[in-house]
Amino acid sequence: MKLFHHSSDIQVYIKELKQQGKTIGFVPTMGALHKGHVSLVHEAKNQCDIVVCSIFINPTQFNKKSDFVNYPIDIGNDTKMLENSGCDIVFIPKATEIYPDSETVASYSFPAIDSMMEGEHRPGHFTGVAQVVKRFFDIVTPNFAYFGLKDYQQYLVIKTLAEKEHIDTEIIGCPTIRETDGLAMSSRNRLLSEKERATASVIFQVMNRVKKSLLTTDLSLLKEQSFQALKEAGLEPEYFEIADADTLLPIVEVKEHKKVRAFVAANLGKARLIDNMELI
Ligand code: AMP
């Protein structure tokens, strides 16, 4: 596995690979890797000749300084995991490589899908995500890029970014990898105490309950009950939403929609956890 820190170096290397006819799969991450990230690398490896993984804690997507400062870092273990998972190139740039002083950072907005849920609760978050992803796409020029459906709204934002900016990269959504008790794997789970970690599985249980009762219970009641259940378990929920999977708009009548998902964000100790589940 080759390691790069500088954009100009990785650009030269990738250009040569592409001239040899190799396809490039890209997995952007913020590090503190787990099996969820590894599943994206495996998916990329199945489809592409070369897999590039980046590790970069992007400052522009954090709306709270404490969240940025507390974000877990474990580069030593990350590079070992990537090597073992078949990754070919790891790119670990400094912020000045991604945001050079000489360049103004573009601002992005996707009004139809970035204004609710994560967009509403983390102002500026998706602008930051779009900035960093666009920058990485310009450097890595991947044929395919892999994103987890665990961050479903982010996946839709990036698909929209690729369409609007005419980026020649196919965006692939990959299934959420979960712990045995159903908790979605996340770098932020490392911030949970043992007790909090045990509590966190309630998020999955609540979404499952919604899935079972979707056709028989009033939706606003279902959302209210879910929000309360999270609170009673000791979490501080920010939202619990049942929305159309394409538009992300809250749904009123299940019958009128083909694809429906539940979305949740909740704070627990030092961690802010998000998850979602396909309901129909
Ligand atoms: P992050 O390092 O949290 O920014 O995540 C990097 C990529 O890994 C994003 O595309 C995430 O959606 C994806 N990801 C994070 N957790 C999981 C998971 N449990 N299952 C699948 N993909 C994940």
Coordinates of C-alpha atoms and ligand atoms in Angstrom, one line a residue:
M1 CA 0.0 0.0 0.0
K2 CA 1.3 3.4 -1.0
L3 CA 1.0 6.4 1.4
F4 CA 0.7 10.0 0.1
H5 CA 0.5 13.2 2.1
H6 CA 0.7 15.7 -0.8
S7 CA -2.0 16.3 -3.5
S8 CA 0.5 16.9 -6.2
D9 CA 2.3 13.5 -5.6
I10 CA -0.9 11.4 -5.6
Q11 CA -2.2 13.3 -8.7
V12 CA 0.9 12.3 -10.6
Y13 CA 0.7 8.7 -9.4
I14 CA -3.0 8.3 -10.3
K15 CA -2.5 9.9 -13.7
E16 CA 0.0 7.2 -14.5
L17 CA -2.3 4.4 -13.3
K18 CA -5.2 5.8 -15.4
Q19 CA -2.9 6.0 -18.4
Q20 CA -2.3 2.3 -17.9
G21 CA -6.1 1.8 -18.2
K22 CA -6.7 1.2 -14.4
T23 CA -10.0 2.1 -12.9
I24 CA -9.9 4.0 -9.6
G25 CA -12.3 3.5 -6.7
F26 CA -12.3 6.0 -3.9
V27 CA -13.3 5.8 -0.2
P28 CA -13.2 9.1 1.7
T29 CA -13.1 8.8 5.5
M30 CA -12.3 10.8 8.6
G31 CA -10.3 7.9 10.1
A32 CA -10.8 6.0 13.4
L33 CA -11.7 3.2 11.0
H34 CA -14.0 0.3 11.7
K35 CA -15.6 -2.6 9.8
G36 CA -18.1 -0.2 8.2
H37 CA -15.2 1.6 6.4
V38 CA -13.6 -1.7 5.5
S39 CA -16.8 -2.8 3.8
L40 CA -16.6 0.2 1.5
V41 CA -13.0 -0.7 0.7
H42 CA -14.0 -4.3 -0.1
E43 CA -16.9 -3.1 -2.3
A44 CA -14.4 -0.8 -4.2
K45 CA -11.9 -3.6 -4.5
N46 CA -14.6 -5.8 -6.1
Q47 CA -15.4 -3.2 -8.7
C48 CA -12.1 -1.4 -9.4
D49 CA -8.5 -2.1 -10.2
I50 CA -7.1 0.4 -7.6
V51 CA -8.6 1.5 -4.3
V52 CA -7.7 4.9 -2.8
C53 CA -8.8 5.7 0.7
S54 CA -8.4 9.1 2.3
I55 CA -8.2 10.0 5.9
F56 CA -9.0 13.6 6.7
I57 CA -11.0 15.2 9.5
N58 CA -12.5 18.0 7.5
P59 CA -12.8 21.1 9.6
T60 CA -15.4 22.8 7.4
Q61 CA -18.1 20.2 8.0
F62 CA -18.1 20.6 11.8
N63 CA -20.5 23.2 13.1
K64 CA -19.4 22.7 16.7
K65 CA -15.7 23.1 17.7
S66 CA -16.0 20.6 20.5
D67 CA -17.1 17.9 18.0
F68 CA -14.1 18.6 15.8
V69 CA -11.7 18.7 18.7
N70 CA -13.0 15.4 20.3
Y71 CA -13.1 13.5 17.0
P72 CA -11.2 10.3 17.5
I73 CA -7.8 9.8 15.8
D74 CA -6.0 6.5 15.3
I75 CA -3.8 6.7 12.2
G76 CA -1.5 3.8 13.2
N77 CA -4.4 1.3 13.5
D78 CA -6.2 2.9 10.4
T79 CA -3.2 2.2 8.1
K80 CA -3.0 -1.4 9.4
M81 CA -6.7 -2.0 8.7
L82 CA -6.4 -0.5 5.2
E83 CA -3.4 -2.6 4.4
N84 CA -5.2 -5.7 5.5
S85 CA -8.4 -4.8 3.6
G86 CA -6.6 -4.6 0.3
C87 CA -6.5 -0.9 -0.1
D88 CA -3.8 0.2 -2.6
I89 CA -3.3 3.9 -1.8
V90 CA -3.9 5.9 1.4
F91 CA -4.0 9.6 1.2
I92 CA -3.6 11.5 4.5
P93 CA -3.3 15.2 3.6
K94 CA -2.9 18.3 5.9
A95 CA -5.7 20.9 5.8
T96 CA -3.4 23.2 3.7
E97 CA -3.3 20.6 1.0
I98 CA -7.0 20.5 0.7
Y99 CA -7.7 24.1 1.3
P100 CA -4.7 26.1 0.0
D101 CA -4.7 29.8 1.1
S102 CA -4.4 30.8 -2.6
E103 CA -7.8 29.2 -3.5
T104 CA -11.2 30.4 -2.4
V105 CA -13.4 27.6 -1.1
A106 CA -16.6 27.2 -3.1
S107 CA -19.9 27.3 -1.3
Y108 CA -22.6 24.7 -2.2
S109 CA -26.2 24.5 -1.5
F110 CA -28.8 21.7 -2.4
P111 CA -32.0 23.3 -1.2
A112 CA -34.3 20.3 -1.8
I113 CA -32.4 17.8 0.4
D114 CA -29.9 19.7 2.6
S115 CA -32.3 21.8 4.6
M116 CA -33.9 19.2 6.8
M117 CA -32.7 16.8 9.5
E118 CA -28.8 17.0 9.5
G119 CA -29.0 20.2 7.4
E120 CA -31.3 21.8 9.9
H121 CA -29.5 20.6 13.1
R122 CA -25.9 21.1 11.8
P123 CA -26.0 24.4 9.9
G124 CA -23.3 24.5 7.2
H125 CA -22.5 20.8 7.6
F126 CA -23.4 19.8 4.0
T127 CA -21.6 22.8 2.5
G128 CA -18.5 21.5 4.3
V129 CA -19.1 17.9 3.1
A130 CA -19.6 19.1 -0.5
Q131 CA -16.5 21.3 -0.3
V132 CA -14.2 18.5 0.8
V133 CA -15.7 15.8 -1.4
K134 CA -15.4 18.1 -4.5
R135 CA -11.8 18.8 -3.6
F136 CA -10.9 15.1 -3.2
F137 CA -12.7 14.2 -6.4
D138 CA -10.6 16.9 -8.2
I139 CA -7.4 15.4 -6.8
V140 CA -8.2 11.6 -7.0
T141 CA -10.4 11.7 -10.2
P142 CA -12.1 8.4 -9.2
N143 CA -14.2 6.4 -11.6
F144 CA -16.3 5.2 -8.6
A145 CA -16.7 6.6 -5.1
Y146 CA -18.2 4.7 -2.2
F147 CA -20.3 6.1 0.6
G148 CA -22.2 4.5 3.4
L149 CA -26.0 4.5 3.6
K150 CA -25.4 5.0 7.3
D151 CA -25.1 8.7 6.4
Y152 CA -28.0 8.5 4.0
Q153 CA -28.7 12.2 3.6
Q154 CA -24.9 12.8 2.9
Y155 CA -25.1 10.1 0.2
L156 CA -28.0 11.9 -1.5
V157 CA -26.2 15.3 -1.2
I158 CA -23.1 13.8 -2.8
K159 CA -25.1 12.3 -5.6
T160 CA -26.7 15.7 -6.2
L161 CA -23.2 17.4 -6.1
A162 CA -21.9 14.9 -8.7
E163 CA -24.9 15.6 -11.0
K164 CA -24.9 19.4 -10.5
E165 CA -21.1 19.8 -11.0
H166 CA -21.0 17.2 -13.9
I167 CA -18.5 15.2 -12.0
D168 CA -17.4 12.0 -13.9
T169 CA -17.6 9.7 -10.9
E170 CA -20.3 7.2 -10.2
I171 CA -21.5 7.4 -6.6
I172 CA -22.1 4.0 -5.0
G173 CA -24.2 3.7 -1.7
C174 CA -23.1 0.8 0.5
P175 CA -25.2 -0.9 3.3
T176 CA -24.8 0.0 6.9
I177 CA -22.6 -2.4 8.9
R178 CA -23.9 -2.9 12.5
E179 CA -22.6 -4.4 15.7
T180 CA -24.3 -7.6 16.9
D181 CA -26.8 -5.6 19.0
G182 CA -27.8 -3.5 16.0
L183 CA -25.9 -0.3 16.8
A184 CA -24.5 1.1 13.5
M185 CA -20.7 1.1 13.6
S186 CA -19.3 4.6 13.9
S187 CA -16.0 6.2 14.8
R188 CA -18.0 8.2 17.4
N189 CA -19.0 5.0 19.2
R190 CA -15.4 5.1 20.7
L191 CA -16.6 8.2 22.7
L192 CA -19.2 6.2 24.6
S193 CA -18.7 4.8 28.1
E194 CA -19.5 1.1 28.6
K195 CA -22.9 2.0 30.0
E196 CA -23.6 4.4 27.2
R197 CA -22.5 1.8 24.6
A198 CA -25.1 -0.6 26.0
T199 CA -27.8 2.1 25.9
A200 CA -27.0 3.1 22.3
S201 CA -28.6 -0.1 20.8
V202 CA -32.0 1.3 21.7
I203 CA -31.7 3.4 18.5
F204 CA -31.9 0.3 16.4
Q205 CA -34.6 -1.2 18.5
V206 CA -36.8 1.9 18.1
M207 CA -36.4 2.0 14.3
N208 CA -37.3 -1.7 14.2
R209 CA -40.4 -1.1 16.2
V210 CA -41.4 1.7 13.8
K211 CA -40.8 -0.7 10.8
K212 CA -43.2 -3.3 12.4
S213 CA -45.9 -0.7 13.2
L214 CA -45.7 1.5 10.2
L215 CA -48.9 0.3 8.5
T216 CA -51.0 0.1 11.6
T217 CA -50.1 3.2 13.7
D218 CA -50.6 6.9 13.0
L219 CA -47.3 8.3 11.8
S220 CA -47.1 11.4 14.1
L221 CA -47.9 9.1 17.1
L222 CA -45.2 6.7 16.0
K223 CA -42.6 9.5 15.7
E224 CA -43.6 10.9 19.1
Q225 CA -43.4 7.5 20.7
S226 CA -40.0 6.9 19.2
F227 CA -38.7 10.2 20.4
Q228 CA -40.0 9.5 23.9
A229 CA -38.5 6.0 23.9
L230 CA -35.1 7.4 23.1
K231 CA -35.4 10.0 25.8
E232 CA -36.5 7.4 28.4
A233 CA -33.5 5.3 27.6
G234 CA -31.2 8.2 28.4
L235 CA -30.5 9.6 25.0
E236 CA -31.1 13.2 24.0
P237 CA -32.8 12.9 20.6
E238 CA -32.5 15.8 18.1
Y239 CA -35.0 14.4 15.6
F240 CA -36.8 11.2 14.7
E241 CA -38.2 11.4 11.2
I242 CA -40.1 9.2 8.8
A243 CA -39.4 10.5 5.3
D244 CA -39.6 9.7 1.6
A245 CA -36.2 8.1 0.7
D246 CA -35.8 10.2 -2.5
T247 CA -37.1 13.6 -1.4
L248 CA -36.4 13.3 2.4
L249 CA -39.6 15.1 3.0
P250 CA -41.6 13.9 6.0
I251 CA -44.4 11.6 4.9
V252 CA -48.1 11.9 5.9
E253 CA -49.5 8.9 4.2
V254 CA -47.3 5.8 3.8
K255 CA -49.5 4.6 0.8
E256 CA -48.4 7.5 -1.4
H257 CA -44.7 6.6 -1.2
K258 CA -42.7 3.8 -2.7
K259 CA -39.6 4.1 -0.5
V260 CA -39.8 5.2 3.1
R261 CA -37.0 5.5 5.7
A262 CA -36.7 6.3 9.4
F263 CA -34.0 8.8 10.4
V264 CA -32.7 9.6 13.8
A265 CA -30.0 11.8 15.5
A266 CA -29.4 11.6 19.2
N267 CA -26.8 12.7 21.7
L268 CA -25.4 10.3 24.2
G269 CA -22.5 11.4 26.5
K270 CA -19.9 12.9 24.3
A271 CA -21.2 11.3 21.1
R272 CA -23.7 12.5 18.6
L273 CA -25.1 9.4 16.9
I274 CA -27.1 9.2 13.6
D275 CA -28.7 6.2 12.0
N276 CA -31.5 5.4 9.5
M277 CA -33.4 2.4 8.3
E278 CA -35.3 1.4 5.2
L279 CA -38.9 0.9 6.3
I280 CA -40.5 0.1 2.9
Ligands
AMP1 P1 -16.6 8.8 8.3 O1 -15.3 8.4 8.5 O2 -17.5 8.7 9.5 O3 -16.8 10.2 7.6 O4 -17.3 7.8 7.2 C1 -16.6 7.6 6.0 C2 -17.5 6.7 5.1 O5 -17.8 5.5 5.8 C3 -18.9 7.4 4.9 O6 -19.3 7.2 3.5 C4 -19.8 6.7 5.8 O7 -21.2 6.8 5.4 C5 -19.2 5.3 5.8 N1 -19.6 4.6 7.0 C6 -19.5 5.0 8.3 N2 -20.0 4.1 9.2 C7 -20.5 3.1 8.4 C8 -21.2 1.9 8.7 N3 -21.5 1.5 9.9 N4 -21.5 1.1 7.6 C9 -21.2 1.5 6.3 N5 -20.6 2.6 6.0 C10 -20.2 3.4 7.0

